[in-house]
Coordinates of C-alpha atoms in Angstrom, one line a residue:
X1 CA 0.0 0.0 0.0
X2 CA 0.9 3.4 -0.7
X3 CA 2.6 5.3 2.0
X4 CA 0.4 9.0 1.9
X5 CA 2.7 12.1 1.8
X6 CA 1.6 15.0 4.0
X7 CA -1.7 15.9 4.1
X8 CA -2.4 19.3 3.1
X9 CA -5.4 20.1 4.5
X10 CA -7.2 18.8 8.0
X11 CA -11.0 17.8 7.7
X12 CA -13.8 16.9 9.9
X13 CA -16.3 14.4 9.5
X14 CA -18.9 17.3 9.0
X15 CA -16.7 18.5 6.3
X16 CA -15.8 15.9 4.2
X17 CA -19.8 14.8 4.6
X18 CA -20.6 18.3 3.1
X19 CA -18.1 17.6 0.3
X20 CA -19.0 14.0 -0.6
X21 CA -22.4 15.4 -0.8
X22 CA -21.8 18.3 -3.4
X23 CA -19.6 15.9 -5.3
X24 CA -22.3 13.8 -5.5
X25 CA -25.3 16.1 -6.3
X26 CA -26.9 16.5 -3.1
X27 CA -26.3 19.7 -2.0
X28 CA -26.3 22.8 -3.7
X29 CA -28.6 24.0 -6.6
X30 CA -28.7 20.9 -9.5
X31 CA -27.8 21.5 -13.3
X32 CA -31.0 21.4 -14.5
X33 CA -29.7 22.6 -18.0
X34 CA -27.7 19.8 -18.1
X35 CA -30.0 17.2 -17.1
X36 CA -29.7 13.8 -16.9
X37 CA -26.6 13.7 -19.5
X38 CA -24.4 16.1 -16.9
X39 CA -25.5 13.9 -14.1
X40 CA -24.0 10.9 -15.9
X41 CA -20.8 13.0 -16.8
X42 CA -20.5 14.2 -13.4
X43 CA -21.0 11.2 -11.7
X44 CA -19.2 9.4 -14.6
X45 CA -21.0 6.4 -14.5
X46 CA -24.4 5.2 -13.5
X47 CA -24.8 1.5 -12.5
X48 CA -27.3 -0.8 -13.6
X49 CA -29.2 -3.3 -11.8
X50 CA -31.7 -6.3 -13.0
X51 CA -34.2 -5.0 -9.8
X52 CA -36.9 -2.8 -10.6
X53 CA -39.0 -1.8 -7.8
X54 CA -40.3 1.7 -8.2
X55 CA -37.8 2.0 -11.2
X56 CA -35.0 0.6 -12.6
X57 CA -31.7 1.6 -10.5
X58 CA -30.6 3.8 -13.6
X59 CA -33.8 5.8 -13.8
X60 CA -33.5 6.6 -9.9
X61 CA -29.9 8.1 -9.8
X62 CA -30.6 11.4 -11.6
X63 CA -34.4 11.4 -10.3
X64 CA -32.5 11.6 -6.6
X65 CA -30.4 14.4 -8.1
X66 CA -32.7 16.4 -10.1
X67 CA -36.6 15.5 -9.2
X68 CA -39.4 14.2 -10.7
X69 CA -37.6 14.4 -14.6
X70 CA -39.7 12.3 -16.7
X71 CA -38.7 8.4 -17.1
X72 CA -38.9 8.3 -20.6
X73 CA -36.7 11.5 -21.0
X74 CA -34.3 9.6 -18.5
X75 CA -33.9 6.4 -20.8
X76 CA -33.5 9.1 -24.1
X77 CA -31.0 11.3 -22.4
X78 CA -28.9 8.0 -22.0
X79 CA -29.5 6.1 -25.0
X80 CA -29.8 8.6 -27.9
X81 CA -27.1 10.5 -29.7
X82 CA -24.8 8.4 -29.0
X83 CA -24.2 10.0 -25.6
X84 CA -23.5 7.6 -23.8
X85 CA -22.4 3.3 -24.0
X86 CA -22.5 0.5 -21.4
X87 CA -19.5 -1.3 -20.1
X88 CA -17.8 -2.7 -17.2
X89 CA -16.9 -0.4 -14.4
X90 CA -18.4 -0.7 -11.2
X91 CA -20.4 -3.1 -12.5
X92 CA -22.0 -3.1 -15.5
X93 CA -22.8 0.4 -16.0
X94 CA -23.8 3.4 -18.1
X95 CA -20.9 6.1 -19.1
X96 CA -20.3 9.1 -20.8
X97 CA -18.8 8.2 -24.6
X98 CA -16.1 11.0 -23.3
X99 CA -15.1 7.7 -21.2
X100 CA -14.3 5.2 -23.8
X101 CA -10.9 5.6 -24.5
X102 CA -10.3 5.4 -20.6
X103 CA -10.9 2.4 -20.5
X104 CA -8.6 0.5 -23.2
X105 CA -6.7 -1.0 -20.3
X106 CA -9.6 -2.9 -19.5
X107 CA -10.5 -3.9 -23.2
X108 CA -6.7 -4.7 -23.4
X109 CA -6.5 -7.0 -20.5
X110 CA -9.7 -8.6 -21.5
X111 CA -8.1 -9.3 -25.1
X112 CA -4.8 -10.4 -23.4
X113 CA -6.1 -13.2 -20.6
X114 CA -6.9 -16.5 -21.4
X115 CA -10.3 -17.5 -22.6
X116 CA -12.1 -17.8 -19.8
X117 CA -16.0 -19.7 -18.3
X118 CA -18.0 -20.4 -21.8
X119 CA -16.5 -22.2 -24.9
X120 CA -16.9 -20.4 -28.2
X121 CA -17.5 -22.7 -31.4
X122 CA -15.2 -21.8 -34.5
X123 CA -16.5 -19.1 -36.5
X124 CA -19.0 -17.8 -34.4
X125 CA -17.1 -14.9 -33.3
X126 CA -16.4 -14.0 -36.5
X127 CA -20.3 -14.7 -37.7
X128 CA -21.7 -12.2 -35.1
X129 CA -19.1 -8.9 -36.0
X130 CA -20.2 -10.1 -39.6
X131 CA -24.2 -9.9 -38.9
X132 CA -23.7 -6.8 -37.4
X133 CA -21.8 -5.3 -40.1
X134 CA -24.6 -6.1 -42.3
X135 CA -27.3 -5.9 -40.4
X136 CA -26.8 -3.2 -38.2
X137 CA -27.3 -2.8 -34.3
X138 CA -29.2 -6.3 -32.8
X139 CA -30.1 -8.0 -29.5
X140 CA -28.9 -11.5 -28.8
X141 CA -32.1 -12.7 -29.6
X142 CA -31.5 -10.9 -32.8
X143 CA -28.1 -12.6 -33.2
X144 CA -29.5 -15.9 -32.9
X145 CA -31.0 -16.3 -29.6
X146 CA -29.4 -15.1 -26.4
X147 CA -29.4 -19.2 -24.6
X148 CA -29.6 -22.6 -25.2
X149 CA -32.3 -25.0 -23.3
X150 CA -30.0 -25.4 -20.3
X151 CA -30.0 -23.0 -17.1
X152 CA -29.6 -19.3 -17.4
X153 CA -26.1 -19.2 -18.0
X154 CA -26.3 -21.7 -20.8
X155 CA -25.1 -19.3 -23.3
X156 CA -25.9 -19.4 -27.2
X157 CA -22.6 -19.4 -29.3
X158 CA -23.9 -15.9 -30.6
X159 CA -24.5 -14.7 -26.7
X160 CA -21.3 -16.0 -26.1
X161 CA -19.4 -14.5 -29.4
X162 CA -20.8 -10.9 -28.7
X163 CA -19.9 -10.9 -24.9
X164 CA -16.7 -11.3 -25.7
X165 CA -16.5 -8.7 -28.5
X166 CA -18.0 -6.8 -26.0
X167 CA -15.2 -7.4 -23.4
X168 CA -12.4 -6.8 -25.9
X169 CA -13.9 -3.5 -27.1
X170 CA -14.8 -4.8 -31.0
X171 CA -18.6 -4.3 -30.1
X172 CA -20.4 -1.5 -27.9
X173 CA -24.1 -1.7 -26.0
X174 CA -25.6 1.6 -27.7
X175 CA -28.9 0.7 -25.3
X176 CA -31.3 -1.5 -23.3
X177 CA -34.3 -2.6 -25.1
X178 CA -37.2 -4.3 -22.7
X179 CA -33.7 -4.8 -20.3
X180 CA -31.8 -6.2 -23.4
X181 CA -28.5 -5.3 -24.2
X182 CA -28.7 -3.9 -28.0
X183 CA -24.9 -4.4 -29.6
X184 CA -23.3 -2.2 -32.2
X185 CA -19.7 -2.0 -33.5
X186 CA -17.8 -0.2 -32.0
X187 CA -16.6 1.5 -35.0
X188 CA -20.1 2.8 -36.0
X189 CA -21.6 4.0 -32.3
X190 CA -18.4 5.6 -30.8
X191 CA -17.0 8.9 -32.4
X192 CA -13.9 8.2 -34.5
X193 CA -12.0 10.9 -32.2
X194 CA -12.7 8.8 -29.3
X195 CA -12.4 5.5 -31.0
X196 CA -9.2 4.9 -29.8
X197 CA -6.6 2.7 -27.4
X198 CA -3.8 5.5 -27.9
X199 CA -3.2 5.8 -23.7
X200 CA -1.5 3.7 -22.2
X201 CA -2.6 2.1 -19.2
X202 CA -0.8 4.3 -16.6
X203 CA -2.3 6.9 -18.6
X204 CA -6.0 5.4 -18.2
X205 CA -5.9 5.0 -14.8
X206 CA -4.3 8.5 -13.8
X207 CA -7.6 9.5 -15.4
X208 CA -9.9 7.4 -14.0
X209 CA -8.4 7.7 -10.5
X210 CA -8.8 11.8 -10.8
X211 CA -12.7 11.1 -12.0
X212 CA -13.6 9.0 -9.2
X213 CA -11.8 11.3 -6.7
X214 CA -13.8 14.4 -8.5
X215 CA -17.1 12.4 -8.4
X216 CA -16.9 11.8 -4.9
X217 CA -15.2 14.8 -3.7
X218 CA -13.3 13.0 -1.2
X219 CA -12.1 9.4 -0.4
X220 CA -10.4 6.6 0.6
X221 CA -7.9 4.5 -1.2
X222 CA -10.2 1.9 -0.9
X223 CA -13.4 5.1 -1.8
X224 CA -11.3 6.2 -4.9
X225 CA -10.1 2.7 -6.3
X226 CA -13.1 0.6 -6.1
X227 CA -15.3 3.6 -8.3
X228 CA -14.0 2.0 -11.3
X229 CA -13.2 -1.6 -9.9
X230 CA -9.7 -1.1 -10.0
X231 CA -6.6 -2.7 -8.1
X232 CA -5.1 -0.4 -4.8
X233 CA -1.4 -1.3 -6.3
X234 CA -2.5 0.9 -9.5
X235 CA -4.3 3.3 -7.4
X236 CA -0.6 3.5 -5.5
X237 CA 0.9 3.8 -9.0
X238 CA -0.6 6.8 -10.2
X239 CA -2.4 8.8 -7.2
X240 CA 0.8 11.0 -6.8
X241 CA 0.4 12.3 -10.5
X242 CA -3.7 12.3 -10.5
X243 CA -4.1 15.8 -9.5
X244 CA -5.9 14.4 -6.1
X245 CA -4.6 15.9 -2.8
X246 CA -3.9 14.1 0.1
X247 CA -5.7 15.0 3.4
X248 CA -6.7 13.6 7.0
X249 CA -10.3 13.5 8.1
X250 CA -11.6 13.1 11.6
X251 CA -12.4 10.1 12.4
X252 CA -11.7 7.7 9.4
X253 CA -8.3 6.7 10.6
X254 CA -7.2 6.6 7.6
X255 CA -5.5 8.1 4.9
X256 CA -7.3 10.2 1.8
X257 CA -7.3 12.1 -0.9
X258 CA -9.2 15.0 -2.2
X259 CA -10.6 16.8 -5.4
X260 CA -8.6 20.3 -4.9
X261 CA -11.5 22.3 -6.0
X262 CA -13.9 20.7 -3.5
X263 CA -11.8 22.3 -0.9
X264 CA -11.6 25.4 -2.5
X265 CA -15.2 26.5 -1.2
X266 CA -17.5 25.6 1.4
X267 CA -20.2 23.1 0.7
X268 CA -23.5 25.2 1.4
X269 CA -26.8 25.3 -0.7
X270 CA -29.8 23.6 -0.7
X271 CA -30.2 19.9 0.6
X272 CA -32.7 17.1 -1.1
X273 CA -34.4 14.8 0.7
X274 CA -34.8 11.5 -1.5
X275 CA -35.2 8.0 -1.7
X276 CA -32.0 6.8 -2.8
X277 CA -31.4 3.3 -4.9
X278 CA -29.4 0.9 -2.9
X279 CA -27.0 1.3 -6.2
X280 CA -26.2 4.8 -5.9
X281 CA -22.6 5.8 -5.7
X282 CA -23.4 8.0 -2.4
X283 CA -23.6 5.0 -0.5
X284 CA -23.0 1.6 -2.7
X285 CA -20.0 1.0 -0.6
X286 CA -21.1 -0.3 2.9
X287 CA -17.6 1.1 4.4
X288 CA -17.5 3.9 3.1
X289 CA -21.4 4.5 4.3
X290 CA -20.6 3.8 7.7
X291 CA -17.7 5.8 7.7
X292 CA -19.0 9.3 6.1
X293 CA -23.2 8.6 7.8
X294 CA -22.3 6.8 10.2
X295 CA -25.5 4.5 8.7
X296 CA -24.8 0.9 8.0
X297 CA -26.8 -0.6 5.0
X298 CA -27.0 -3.6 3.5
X299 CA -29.1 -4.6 0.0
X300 CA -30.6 -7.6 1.6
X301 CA -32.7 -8.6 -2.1
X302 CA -30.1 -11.4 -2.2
X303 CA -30.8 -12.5 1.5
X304 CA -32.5 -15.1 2.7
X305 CA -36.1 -13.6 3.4
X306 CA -36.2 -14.9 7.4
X307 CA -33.0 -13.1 7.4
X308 CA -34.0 -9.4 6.3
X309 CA -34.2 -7.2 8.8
X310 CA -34.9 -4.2 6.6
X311 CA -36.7 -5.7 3.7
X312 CA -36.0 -7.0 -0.2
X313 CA -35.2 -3.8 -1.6
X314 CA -34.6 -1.0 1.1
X315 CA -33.9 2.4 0.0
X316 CA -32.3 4.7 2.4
X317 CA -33.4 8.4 2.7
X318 CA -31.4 11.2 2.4
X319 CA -32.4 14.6 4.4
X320 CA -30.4 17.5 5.4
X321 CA -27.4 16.2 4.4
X322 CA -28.1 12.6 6.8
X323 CA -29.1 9.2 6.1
X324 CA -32.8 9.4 8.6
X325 CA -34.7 5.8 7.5
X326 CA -34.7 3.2 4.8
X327 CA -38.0 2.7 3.0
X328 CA -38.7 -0.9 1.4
X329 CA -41.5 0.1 -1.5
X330 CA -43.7 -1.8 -3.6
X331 CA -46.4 -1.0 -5.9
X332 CA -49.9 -1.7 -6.1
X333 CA -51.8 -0.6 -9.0
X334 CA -51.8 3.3 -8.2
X335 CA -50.4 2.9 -4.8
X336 CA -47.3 3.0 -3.5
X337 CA -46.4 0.8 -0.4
X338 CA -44.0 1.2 2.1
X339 CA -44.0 -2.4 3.1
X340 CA -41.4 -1.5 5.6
X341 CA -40.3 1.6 7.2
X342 CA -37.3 2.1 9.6
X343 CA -36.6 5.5 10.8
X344 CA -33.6 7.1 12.4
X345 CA -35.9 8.5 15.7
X346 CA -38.8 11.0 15.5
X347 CA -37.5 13.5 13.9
X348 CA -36.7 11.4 10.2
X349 CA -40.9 11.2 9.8
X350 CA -41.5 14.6 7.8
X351 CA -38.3 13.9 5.7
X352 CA -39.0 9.9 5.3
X353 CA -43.2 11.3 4.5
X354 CA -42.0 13.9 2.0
X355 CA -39.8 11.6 0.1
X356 CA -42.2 8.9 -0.1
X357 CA -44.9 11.5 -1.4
X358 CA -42.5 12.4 -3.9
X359 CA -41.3 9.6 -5.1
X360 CA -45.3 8.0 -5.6
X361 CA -45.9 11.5 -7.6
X362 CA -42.7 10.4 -10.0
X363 CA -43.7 6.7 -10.5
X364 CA -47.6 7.8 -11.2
X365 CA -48.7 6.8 -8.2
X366 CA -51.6 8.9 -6.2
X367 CA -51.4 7.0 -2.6
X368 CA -49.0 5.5 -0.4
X369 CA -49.5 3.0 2.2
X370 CA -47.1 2.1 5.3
X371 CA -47.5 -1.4 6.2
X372 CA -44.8 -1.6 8.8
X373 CA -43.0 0.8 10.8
X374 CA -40.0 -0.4 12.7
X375 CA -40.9 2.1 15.6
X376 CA -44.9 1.6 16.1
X377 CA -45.1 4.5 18.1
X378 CA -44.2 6.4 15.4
X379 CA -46.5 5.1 12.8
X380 CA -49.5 7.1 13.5
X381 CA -47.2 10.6 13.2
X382 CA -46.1 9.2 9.5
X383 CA -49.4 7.9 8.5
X384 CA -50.8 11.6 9.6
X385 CA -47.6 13.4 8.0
X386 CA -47.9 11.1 4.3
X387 CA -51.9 12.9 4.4

């Protein structure tokens, strides 16, 4: 691990809260000019998630940002233009175009490690670039069905042939289409300024080390590395020449680093109060949650259900700059339901009431309905305070 030169600036926890949170989009007036398409180039990527509950995990990062901006505008902003293209960061995730020639050490390592889980038939690699060069931009349905008859990750030879041209940066995901991934290539859906591997991949990950450290105003090795999913050694390798600044905050025993501009100013504006997707870089880290909200949270869809304590798909709330309650919704026709609420003492039931009322308004819904609150004393105040 990287030994941290001296720090050149002290923080508390209150301030590197404040500046997470402007990083992020919290605090302070929003870009509304920009829109969804600056919230993706701020943040520099937008994860994706199978789960849709009151929306898709993609749709709900720049409605917690922005407001009640219209789903279908959401989905254009990403997908039209050629704005924007899906690859592996995080996760699978959404990112500007600006971002594709960052990531060429990815697409190289990819190209350069052995084959790896599914076997690909001769010539079908070469049969899929070939349909779309003729055909234009397909599903893998399209391509010639995206499985065979065995379990999910049975994988067609056309499935398996465009995941890899995927992964080695031949082929590009332009958009989702009823959740499926549409493929292009590469050479027709990214701009031919852009279509390149020209940095090498020091180069890429100075870069992508200085976004993540911009996008979350301050962090971590740990914070700053796993934005993109990559290694701490190549953090160590490049943080010194990233532009980041080290610091020492309060608390987090531990070192970090800083965008310079975010301690130029003091974070101050306007706060939102939210429902946030358990996906959303403010808080997709558990450690780095605990450590800046002093809130642990868990995504508990992929536990056991005896074992949830906070329910399937619980979204925390953000208010005044604090994490006050999780919310786990559903939907019912025209209703949302809280099926389980969990609040952070009295004072969280305006905020938790207000962002539930908002986020039913956004999904079309014209009720909402608390099943379970965690504190029952409490569930007559929020019942009265929903209206």
């Amino acid at each position: 691990m990287t030994t941290a030169p001296r720090p050149t600036a002290e923080l508390s926890a209150d301030d590197a809260r404040r500046i997470a949170l402007r990083a992020q989009g919290f605090l302070g007036s929003p870009d509304r000019r920009a829109g969804v398409r600056g919230v993706l180039r701020h943040l520099g990527q937008v994860q994706l998630d199978t789960i849709s509950v009151l929306a898709r995990s993609h749709e709900l990062i720049p409605y917690a940002r922005l407001g009640a901006v219209g789903r279908t505008t959401v989905e254009s902003a990403y997908w039209t233009e050629g704005h924007a293209f899906e690859y592996w960061s995080h996760a699978a995730c959404i990112l500007p175009i600006e971002e594709w020639p960052l990531f060429a050490f990815r697409r190289r390592a990819y190209r350069d490690r052995p084959h790896w889980g599914h076997e690909l038939s001769q010539g079908a690699y070469e049969a899929v670039i070939r349909q779309l060069r003729d055909e234009g931009p397909r599903t893998a349905t399209e391509l010639g069905g995206a499985k065979n008859k065995g379990d999910w990750w049975d994988w067609s030879d056309a499935k398996i042939a465009v995941e890899r041209a995927l992964m080695y940066g031949e082929v590009v995901v332009t958009e989702r289409r009823g959740w499926k991934r549409v493929y292009d290539l590469a050479e027709r859906a990214v701009p031919e300024a852009l279509l390149h591997d020209d940095l090498d991949d020091t180069e890429c990950l100075r870069r992508l080390v200085r976004q993540a450290g911009e996008a979350l105003g301050v962090g971590t090795r740990a914070d700053i590395a796993d934005y993109h999913r990559i290694k701490g050694e190549a953090f160590d390798a490049v943080v010194a020449d990233s532009g980041l600044v080290p610091v020492t905050v309060a608390g987090w025993g531990k070192p970090a680093w800083a965008d310079p501009a975010a301690l130029a100013s003091e974070p101050r504006g306007r706060h939102r109060t939210t429902l946030l997707s358990p996906f959303d870089s403010l808080i997709w880290e558990r450690a780095r949650t605990e450590r800046v909200f002093g809130f642990t949270h868990r995504l508990e869809a992929y536990v056991p259900k005896p074992k949830r304590v906070y329910g399937y798909f619980a979204m925390p709330v953000l208010s005044g700059g604090r994490l006050v309650g999780r919310v786990d919704p559903a939907r019912e026709g025209r209703t949302l339901v809280a099926r389980q609420v969990s609040l952070e003492g009295p004072k969280a039931v305006p905020a938790v009431a207000r962002a539930l009322r908002e986020a039913a308004e956004w999904v079309g819904c014209d009720a909402v309905a608390v099943e379970r609150v965690d504190a029952p004393e409490l569930a007559a105040e929020l019942v009265k305070s929903l209206g």
